[in-house]
Tab-separated table of C-alpha atoms in Angstrom:
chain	number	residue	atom	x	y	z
A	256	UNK	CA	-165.981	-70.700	-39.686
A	257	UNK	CA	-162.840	-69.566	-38.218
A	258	UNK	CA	-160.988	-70.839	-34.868
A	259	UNK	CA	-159.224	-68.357	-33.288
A	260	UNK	CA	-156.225	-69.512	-31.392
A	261	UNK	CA	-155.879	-67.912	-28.344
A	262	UNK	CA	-155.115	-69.062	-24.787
A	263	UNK	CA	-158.356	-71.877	-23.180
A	264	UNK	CA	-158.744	-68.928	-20.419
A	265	UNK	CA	-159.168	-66.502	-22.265
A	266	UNK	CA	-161.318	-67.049	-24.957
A	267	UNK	CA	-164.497	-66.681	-22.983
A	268	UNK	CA	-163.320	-63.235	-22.576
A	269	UNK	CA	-162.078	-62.373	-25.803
A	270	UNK	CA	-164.560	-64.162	-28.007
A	271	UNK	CA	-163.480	-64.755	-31.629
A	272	UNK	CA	-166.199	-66.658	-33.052
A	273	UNK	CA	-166.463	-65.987	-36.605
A	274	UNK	CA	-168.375	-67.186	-39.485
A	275	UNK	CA	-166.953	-65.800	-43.231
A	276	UNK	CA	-169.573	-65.371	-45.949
A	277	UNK	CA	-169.429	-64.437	-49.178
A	278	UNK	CA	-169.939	-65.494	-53.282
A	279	UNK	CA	-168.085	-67.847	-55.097
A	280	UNK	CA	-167.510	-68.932	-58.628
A	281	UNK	CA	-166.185	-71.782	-60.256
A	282	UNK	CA	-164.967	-72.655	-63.441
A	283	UNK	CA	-164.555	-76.186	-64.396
A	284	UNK	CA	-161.635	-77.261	-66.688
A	285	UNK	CA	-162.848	-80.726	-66.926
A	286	UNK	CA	-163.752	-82.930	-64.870
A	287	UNK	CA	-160.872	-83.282	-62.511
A	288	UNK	CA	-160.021	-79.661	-62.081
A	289	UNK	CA	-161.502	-76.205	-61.464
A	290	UNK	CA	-161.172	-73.170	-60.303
A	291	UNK	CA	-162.527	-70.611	-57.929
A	292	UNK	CA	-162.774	-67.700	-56.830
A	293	UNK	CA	-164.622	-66.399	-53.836
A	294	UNK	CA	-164.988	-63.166	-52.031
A	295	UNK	CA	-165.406	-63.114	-48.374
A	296	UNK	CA	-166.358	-60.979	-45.744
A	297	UNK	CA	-166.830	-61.447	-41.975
A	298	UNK	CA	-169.366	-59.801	-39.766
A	299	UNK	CA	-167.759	-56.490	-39.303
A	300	UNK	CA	-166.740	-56.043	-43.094
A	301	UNK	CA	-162.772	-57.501	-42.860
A	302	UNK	CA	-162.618	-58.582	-46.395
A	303	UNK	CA	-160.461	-61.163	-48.300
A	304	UNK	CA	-160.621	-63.262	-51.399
A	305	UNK	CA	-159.449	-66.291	-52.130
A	306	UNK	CA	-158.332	-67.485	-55.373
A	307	UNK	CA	-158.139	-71.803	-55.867
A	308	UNK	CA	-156.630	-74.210	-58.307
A	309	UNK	CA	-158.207	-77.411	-57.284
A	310	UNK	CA	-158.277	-81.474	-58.355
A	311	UNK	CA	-159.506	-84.718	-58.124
A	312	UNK	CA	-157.088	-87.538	-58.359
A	313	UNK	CA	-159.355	-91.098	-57.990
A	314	UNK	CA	-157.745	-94.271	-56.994
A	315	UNK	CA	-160.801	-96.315	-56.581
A	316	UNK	CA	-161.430	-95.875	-52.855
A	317	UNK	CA	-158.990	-93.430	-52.220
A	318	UNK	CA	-159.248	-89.882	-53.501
A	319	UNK	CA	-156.697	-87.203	-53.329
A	320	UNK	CA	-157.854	-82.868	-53.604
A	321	UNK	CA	-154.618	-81.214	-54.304
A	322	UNK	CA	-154.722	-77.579	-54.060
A	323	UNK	CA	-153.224	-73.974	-54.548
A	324	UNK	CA	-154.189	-70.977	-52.785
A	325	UNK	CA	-153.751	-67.357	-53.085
A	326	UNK	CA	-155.610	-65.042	-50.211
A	327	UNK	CA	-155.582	-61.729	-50.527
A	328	UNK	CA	-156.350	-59.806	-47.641
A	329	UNK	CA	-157.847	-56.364	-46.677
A	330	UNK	CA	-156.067	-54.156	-44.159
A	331	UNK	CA	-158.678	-54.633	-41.914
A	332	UNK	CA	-158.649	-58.221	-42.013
A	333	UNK	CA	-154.636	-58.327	-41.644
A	334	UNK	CA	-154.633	-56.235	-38.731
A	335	UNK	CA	-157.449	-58.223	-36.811
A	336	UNK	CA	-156.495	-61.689	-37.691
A	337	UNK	CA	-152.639	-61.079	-37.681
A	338	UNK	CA	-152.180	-58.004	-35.572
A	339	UNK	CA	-154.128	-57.655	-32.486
A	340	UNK	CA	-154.194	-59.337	-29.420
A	341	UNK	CA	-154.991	-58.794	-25.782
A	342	UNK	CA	-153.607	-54.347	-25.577
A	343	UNK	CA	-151.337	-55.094	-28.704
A	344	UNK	CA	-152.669	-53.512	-31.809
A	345	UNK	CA	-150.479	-53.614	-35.177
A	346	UNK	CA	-152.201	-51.647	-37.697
A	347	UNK	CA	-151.154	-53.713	-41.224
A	348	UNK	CA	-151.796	-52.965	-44.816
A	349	UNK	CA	-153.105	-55.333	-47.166
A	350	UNK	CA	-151.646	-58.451	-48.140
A	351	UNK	CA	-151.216	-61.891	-50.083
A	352	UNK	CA	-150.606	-65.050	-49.079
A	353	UNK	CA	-150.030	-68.340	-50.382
A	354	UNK	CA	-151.286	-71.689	-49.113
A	355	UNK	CA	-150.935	-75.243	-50.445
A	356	UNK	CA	-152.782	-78.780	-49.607
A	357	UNK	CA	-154.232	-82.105	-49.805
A	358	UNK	CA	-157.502	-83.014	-48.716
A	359	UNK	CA	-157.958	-86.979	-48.377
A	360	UNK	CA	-161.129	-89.607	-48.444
A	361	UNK	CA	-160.960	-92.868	-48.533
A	362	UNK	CA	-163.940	-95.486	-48.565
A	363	UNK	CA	-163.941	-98.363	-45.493
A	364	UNK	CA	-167.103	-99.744	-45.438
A	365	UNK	CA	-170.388	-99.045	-47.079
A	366	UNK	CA	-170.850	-95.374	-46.219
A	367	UNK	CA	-168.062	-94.891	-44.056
A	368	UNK	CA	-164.811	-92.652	-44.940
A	369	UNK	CA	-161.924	-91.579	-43.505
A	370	UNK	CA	-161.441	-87.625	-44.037
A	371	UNK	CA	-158.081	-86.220	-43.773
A	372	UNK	CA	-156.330	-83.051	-45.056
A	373	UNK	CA	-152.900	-81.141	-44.506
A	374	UNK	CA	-152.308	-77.259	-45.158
A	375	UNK	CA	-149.518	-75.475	-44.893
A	376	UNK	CA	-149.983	-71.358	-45.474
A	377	UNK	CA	-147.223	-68.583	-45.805
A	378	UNK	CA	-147.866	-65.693	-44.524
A	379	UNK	CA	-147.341	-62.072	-46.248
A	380	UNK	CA	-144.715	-59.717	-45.121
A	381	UNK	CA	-147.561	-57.328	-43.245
A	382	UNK	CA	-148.660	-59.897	-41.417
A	383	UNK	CA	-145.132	-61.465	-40.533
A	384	UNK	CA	-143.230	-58.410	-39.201
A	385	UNK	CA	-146.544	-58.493	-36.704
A	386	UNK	CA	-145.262	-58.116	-33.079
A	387	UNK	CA	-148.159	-61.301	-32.740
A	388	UNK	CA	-146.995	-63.170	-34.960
A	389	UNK	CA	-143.784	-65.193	-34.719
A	390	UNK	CA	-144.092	-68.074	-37.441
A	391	UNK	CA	-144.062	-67.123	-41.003
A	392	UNK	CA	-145.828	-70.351	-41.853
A	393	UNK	CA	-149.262	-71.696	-40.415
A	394	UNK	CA	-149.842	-75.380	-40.488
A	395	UNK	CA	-153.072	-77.352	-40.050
A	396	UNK	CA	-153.758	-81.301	-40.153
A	397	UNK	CA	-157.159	-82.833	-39.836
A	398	UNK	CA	-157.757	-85.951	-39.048
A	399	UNK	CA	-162.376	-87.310	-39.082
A	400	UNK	CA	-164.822	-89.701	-40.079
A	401	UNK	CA	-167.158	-88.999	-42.824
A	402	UNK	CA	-170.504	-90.699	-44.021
A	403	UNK	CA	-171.469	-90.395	-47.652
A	404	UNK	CA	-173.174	-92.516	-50.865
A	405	UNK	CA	-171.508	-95.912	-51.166
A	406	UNK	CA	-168.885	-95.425	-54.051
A	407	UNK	CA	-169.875	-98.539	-56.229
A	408	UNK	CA	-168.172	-99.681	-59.381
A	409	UNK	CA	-169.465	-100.559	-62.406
A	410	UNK	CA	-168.677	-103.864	-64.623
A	411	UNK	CA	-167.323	-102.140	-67.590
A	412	UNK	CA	-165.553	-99.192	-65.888
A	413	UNK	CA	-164.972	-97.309	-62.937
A	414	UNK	CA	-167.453	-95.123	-62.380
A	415	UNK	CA	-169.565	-94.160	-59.453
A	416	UNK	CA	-173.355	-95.264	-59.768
A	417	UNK	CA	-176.031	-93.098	-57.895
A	418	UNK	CA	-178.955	-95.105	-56.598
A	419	UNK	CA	-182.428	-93.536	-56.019
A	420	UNK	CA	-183.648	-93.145	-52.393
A	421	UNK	CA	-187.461	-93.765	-50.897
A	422	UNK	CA	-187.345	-91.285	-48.688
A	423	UNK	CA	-189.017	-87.796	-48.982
A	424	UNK	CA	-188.298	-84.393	-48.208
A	425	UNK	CA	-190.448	-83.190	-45.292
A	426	UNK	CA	-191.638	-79.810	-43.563
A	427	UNK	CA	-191.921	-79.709	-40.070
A	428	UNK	CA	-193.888	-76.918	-37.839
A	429	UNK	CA	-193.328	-76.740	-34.402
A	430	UNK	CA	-193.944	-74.610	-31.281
A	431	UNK	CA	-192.686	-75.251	-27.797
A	432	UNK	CA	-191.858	-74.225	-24.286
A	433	UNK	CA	-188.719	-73.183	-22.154
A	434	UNK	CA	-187.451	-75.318	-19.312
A	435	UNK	CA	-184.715	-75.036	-16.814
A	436	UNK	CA	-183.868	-78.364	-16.213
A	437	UNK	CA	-181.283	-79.903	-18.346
A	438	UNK	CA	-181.310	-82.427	-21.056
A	439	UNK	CA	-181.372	-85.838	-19.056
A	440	UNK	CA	-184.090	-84.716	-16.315
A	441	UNK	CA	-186.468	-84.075	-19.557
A	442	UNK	CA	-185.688	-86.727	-21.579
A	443	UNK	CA	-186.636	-88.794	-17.960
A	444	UNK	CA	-189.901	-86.853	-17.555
A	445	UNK	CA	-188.302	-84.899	-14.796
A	446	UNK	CA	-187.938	-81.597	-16.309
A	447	UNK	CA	-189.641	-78.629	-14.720
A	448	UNK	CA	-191.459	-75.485	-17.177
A	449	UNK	CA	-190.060	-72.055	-17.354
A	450	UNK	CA	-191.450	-69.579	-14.979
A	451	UNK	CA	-191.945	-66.975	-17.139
A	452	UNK	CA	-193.373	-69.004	-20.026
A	453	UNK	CA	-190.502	-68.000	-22.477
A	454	UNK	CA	-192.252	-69.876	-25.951
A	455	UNK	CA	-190.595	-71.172	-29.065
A	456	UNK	CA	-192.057	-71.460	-32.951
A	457	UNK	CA	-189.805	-73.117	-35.837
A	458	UNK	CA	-190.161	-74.208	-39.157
A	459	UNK	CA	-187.632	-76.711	-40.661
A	460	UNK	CA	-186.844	-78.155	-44.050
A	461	UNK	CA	-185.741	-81.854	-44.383
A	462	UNK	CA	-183.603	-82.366	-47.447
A	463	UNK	CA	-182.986	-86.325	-47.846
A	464	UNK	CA	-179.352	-87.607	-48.433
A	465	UNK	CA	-179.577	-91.440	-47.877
A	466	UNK	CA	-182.113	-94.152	-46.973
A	467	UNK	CA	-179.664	-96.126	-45.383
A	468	UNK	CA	-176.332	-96.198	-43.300
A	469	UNK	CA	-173.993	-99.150	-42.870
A	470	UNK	CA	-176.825	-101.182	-44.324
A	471	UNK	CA	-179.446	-100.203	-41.761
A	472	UNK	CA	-182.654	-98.642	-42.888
A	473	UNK	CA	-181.872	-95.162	-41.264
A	474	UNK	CA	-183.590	-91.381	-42.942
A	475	UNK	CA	-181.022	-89.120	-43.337
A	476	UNK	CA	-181.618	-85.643	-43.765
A	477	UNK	CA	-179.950	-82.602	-43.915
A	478	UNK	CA	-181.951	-80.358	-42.261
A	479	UNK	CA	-181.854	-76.516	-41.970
A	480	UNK	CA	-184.179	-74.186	-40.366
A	481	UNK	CA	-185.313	-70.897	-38.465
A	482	UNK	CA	-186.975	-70.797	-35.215
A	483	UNK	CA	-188.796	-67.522	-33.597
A	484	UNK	CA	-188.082	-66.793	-29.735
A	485	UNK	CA	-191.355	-65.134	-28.132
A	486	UNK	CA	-191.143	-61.694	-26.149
A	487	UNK	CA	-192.035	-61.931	-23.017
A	488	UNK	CA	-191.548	-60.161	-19.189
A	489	UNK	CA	-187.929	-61.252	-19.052
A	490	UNK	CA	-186.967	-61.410	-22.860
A	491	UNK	CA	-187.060	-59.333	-26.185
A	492	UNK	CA	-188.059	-61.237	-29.344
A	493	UNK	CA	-184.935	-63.228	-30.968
A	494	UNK	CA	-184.395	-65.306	-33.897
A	495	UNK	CA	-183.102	-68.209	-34.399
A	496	UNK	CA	-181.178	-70.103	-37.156
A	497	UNK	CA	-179.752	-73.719	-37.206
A	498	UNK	CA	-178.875	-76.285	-39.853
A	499	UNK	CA	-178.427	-80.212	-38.784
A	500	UNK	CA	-178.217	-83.530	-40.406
A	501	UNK	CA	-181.063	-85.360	-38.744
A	502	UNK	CA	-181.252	-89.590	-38.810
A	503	UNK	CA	-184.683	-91.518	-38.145
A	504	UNK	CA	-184.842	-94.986	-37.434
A	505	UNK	CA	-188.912	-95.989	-37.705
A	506	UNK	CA	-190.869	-98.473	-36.227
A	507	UNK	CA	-193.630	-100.460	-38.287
A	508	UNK	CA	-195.624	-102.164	-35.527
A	509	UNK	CA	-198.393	-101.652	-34.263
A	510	UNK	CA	-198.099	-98.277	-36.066
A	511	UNK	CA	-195.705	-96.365	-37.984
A	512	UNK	CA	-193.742	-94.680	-35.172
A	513	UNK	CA	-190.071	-92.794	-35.521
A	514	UNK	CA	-187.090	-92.078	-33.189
A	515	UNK	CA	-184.771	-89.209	-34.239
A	516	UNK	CA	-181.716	-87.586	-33.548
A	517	UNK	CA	-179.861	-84.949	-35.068
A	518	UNK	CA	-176.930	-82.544	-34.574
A	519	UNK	CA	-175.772	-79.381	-36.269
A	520	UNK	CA	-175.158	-75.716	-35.376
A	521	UNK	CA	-177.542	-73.135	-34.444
A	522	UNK	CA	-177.315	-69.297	-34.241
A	523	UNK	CA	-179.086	-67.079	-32.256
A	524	UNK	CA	-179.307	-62.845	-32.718
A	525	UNK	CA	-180.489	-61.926	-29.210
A	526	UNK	CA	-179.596	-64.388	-26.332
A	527	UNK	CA	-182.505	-65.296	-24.645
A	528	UNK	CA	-183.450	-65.655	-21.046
A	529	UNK	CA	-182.889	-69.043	-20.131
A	530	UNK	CA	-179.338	-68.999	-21.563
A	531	UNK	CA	-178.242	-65.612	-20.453
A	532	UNK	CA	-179.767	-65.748	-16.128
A	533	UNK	CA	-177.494	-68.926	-16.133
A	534	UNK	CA	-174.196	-66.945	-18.093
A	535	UNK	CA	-174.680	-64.359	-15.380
A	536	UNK	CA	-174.962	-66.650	-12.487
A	537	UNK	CA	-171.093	-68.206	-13.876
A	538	UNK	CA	-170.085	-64.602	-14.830
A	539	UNK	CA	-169.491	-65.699	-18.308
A	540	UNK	CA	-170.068	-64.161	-21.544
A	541	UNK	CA	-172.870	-66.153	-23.787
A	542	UNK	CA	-172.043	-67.080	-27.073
A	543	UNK	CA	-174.334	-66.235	-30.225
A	544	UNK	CA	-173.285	-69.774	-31.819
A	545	UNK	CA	-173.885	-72.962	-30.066
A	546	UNK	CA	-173.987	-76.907	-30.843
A	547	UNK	CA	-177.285	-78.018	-31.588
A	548	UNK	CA	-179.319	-81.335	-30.745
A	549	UNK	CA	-182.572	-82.635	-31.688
A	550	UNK	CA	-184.601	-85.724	-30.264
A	551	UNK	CA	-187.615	-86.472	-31.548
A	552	UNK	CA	-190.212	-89.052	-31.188
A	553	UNK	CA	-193.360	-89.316	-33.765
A	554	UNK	CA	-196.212	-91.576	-35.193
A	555	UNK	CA	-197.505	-91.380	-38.219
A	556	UNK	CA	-201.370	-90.084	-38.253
A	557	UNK	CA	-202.734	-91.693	-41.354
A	558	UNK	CA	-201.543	-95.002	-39.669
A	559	UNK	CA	-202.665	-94.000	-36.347
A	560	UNK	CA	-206.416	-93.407	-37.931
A	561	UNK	CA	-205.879	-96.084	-40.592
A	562	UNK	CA	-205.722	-93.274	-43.539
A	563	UNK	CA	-202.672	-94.329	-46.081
A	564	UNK	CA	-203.362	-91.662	-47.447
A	565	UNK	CA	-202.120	-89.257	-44.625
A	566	UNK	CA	-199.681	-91.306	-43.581
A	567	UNK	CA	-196.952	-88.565	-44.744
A	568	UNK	CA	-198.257	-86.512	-42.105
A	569	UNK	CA	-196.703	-87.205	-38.547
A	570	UNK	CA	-197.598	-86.154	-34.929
A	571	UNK	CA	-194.519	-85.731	-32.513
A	572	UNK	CA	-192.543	-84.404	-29.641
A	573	UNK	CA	-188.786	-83.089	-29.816
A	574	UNK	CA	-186.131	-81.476	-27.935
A	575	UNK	CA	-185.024	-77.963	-29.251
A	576	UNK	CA	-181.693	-77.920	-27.570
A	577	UNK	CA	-178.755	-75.748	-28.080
A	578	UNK	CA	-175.761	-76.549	-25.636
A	579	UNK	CA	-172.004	-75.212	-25.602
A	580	UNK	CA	-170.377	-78.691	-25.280
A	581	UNK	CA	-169.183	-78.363	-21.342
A	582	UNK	CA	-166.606	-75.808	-21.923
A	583	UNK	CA	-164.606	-77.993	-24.669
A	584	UNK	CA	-164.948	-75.829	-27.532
A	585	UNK	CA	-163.283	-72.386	-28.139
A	586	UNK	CA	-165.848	-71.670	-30.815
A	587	UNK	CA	-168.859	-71.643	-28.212
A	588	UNK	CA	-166.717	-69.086	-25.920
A	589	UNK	CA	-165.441	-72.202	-23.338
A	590	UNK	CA	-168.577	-71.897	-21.549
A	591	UNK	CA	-171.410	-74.808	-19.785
A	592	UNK	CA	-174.942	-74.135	-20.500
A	593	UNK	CA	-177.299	-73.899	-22.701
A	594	UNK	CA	-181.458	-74.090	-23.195
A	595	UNK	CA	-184.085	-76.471	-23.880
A	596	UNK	CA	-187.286	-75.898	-25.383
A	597	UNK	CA	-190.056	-79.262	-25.581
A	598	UNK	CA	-191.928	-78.645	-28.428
A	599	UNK	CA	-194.687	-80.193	-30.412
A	600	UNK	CA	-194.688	-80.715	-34.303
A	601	UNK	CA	-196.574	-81.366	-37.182
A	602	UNK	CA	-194.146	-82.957	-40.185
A	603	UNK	CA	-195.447	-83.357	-43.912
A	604	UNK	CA	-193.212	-85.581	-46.501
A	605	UNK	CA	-194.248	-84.580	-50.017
């Protein structure tokens, strides 16, 4: 994903939200370095490649990623990235740059890290002699928590030991309905139903990463999947895509009941109703690519009918919510709104 630094005021305006894709390969020297390559493209076909020398130094709970980077660029890419802003167009050639870091993790406490990472990138002589540009070096520091496996040591030598989890992976069908009202008023049986009926179906895959976080018996899943907006009198069709990690604490008594929440990203092709009467009311631009929250609440049926043997299968209620985090980030276009969908699900663990 790529942050494009422009003036907070601005940004709804200009837009800039941009998500890279491409193929990579790697080639493993052993088993502290490798190397890749990768070519990338972004929506409009701006092209680059990147070519990485990458390692792993361990130091029990500290671990170091040194890296090398060349980037070669397209003209394309050079002259939107590096050359144009607000009436200012530079039209660049092709170049190559050359970046060089150190990504950081270190362990605190069960499955708690500390992430860090400092880049520092020079920039080819296309992009330099841009009128935009006035730095021939870019700099980045990150600073963020992380939750992962517990790194645990063996007796006889360091090595990390991976532990089997209970949980299963799950698939979850849902359909649900527009409202206007925001997250709180339906969360406190407040919320009031769309109008005009706007409808949502999805279908999500649960991958399981841990059984457990600082100790707690908490489901963790990673959790991607792709949702179908309904025409309707106001609205064309749109899809939907969003990947989480989702986290369920459950409840044994009387029955087998769950609380969820997740968090992740969630792209949409054609902005729907709800979101876009509320853009136009703030004269603001919607964004395709939004923050995403889930809340869910479910019981398990085979425990509900006393049936172990469908107790797998679970009955619930969540909040399909996509929101643009009150005009804080620059990657949702600095805008406040959003939508919310309740729906209903059925959830199989196999």
């Amino acid at each position: 994903m790529r942050h494009i630094d422009i003036p907070a005021d601005e940004q709804n305006a200009v837009g800039g939200d941009t998500a890279d894709y491409g193929l990579q390969m790697r080639y493993n020297f052993d088993p502290v370095w490798h190397f890749d390559s990768e070519l990338m493209t972004d929506g409009e076909d701006r092209f680059h490649a990147n070519f990485r020398l990458q390692g792993l130094l361990d130091y029990g709970d500290l671990e170091l990623r040194p890296n090398v980077t060349l980037r070669l660029k397209d003209a394309d890419f050079n002259t939107q990235y590096y050359g144009t802003y607000r009436d200012t167009v530079d039209n660049l050639g092709w170049g190559l740059d050359y970046a060089m870091g150190v990504d950081a993790r270190y362990h605190v406490t069960s499955n708690l890290y500390l992430l860090g990472s400092t880049n520092i990138r020079m920039l080819d002589n296309q992009a330099y002699h841009s009128s935009v540009i006035t730095e021939r070096f870019e700099g980045e520091v990150f600073v963020g928590v992380g939750f992962f496996n517990e790194k645990k040591k063996s007796t006889s030598k360091a090595k990390q030991v991976r532990r089997d989890i209970t949980t299963k992976p799950y698939v979850r069908v849902a359909h649900g309905w527009a409202s206007p009202s925001d997250m709180g008023d339906i969360l406190t049986f407040k919320g009031k139903r769309d109008p005009y009926n706007n409808q949502v179906s999805s279908v999500f895959y649960g991958h399981p990463l841990t059984d457990e976080l600082f100790g707690l018996p908490l489901d963790i899943y990673l959790s991607p999947g792709v949702a179908h907006h309904w025409s309707s009198e106001v609205q064309n069709g749109a899809t939907e895509f969003v990947t989480l990690i989702k986290a369920y604490y459950t409840i044994e008594w009387p029955i087998k009941m769950r609380l969820g929440v997740g968090n992740g990203l969630s792209y949409i092709d054609n902005i729907t109703y709800i979101e876009q009467q509320e853009m136009d009311k703030k004269e603001k631009r919607a964004s395709h690519l939004m923050n995403y929250i889930d809340i869910s609440y479910d019981l398990s049926i085979g425990s509900l009918i006393r049936k172990p043997e469908l107790e797998d299968l679970w009955l619930g209620y969540s909040l399909h919510h996509r929101s643009a985090i009150f005009e804080a980030s620059s990657q949702f276009g600095r805008i406040k709104g959003g939508s919310n969908y309740s729906t209903v699900y059925l959830q199989y663990h196999f």
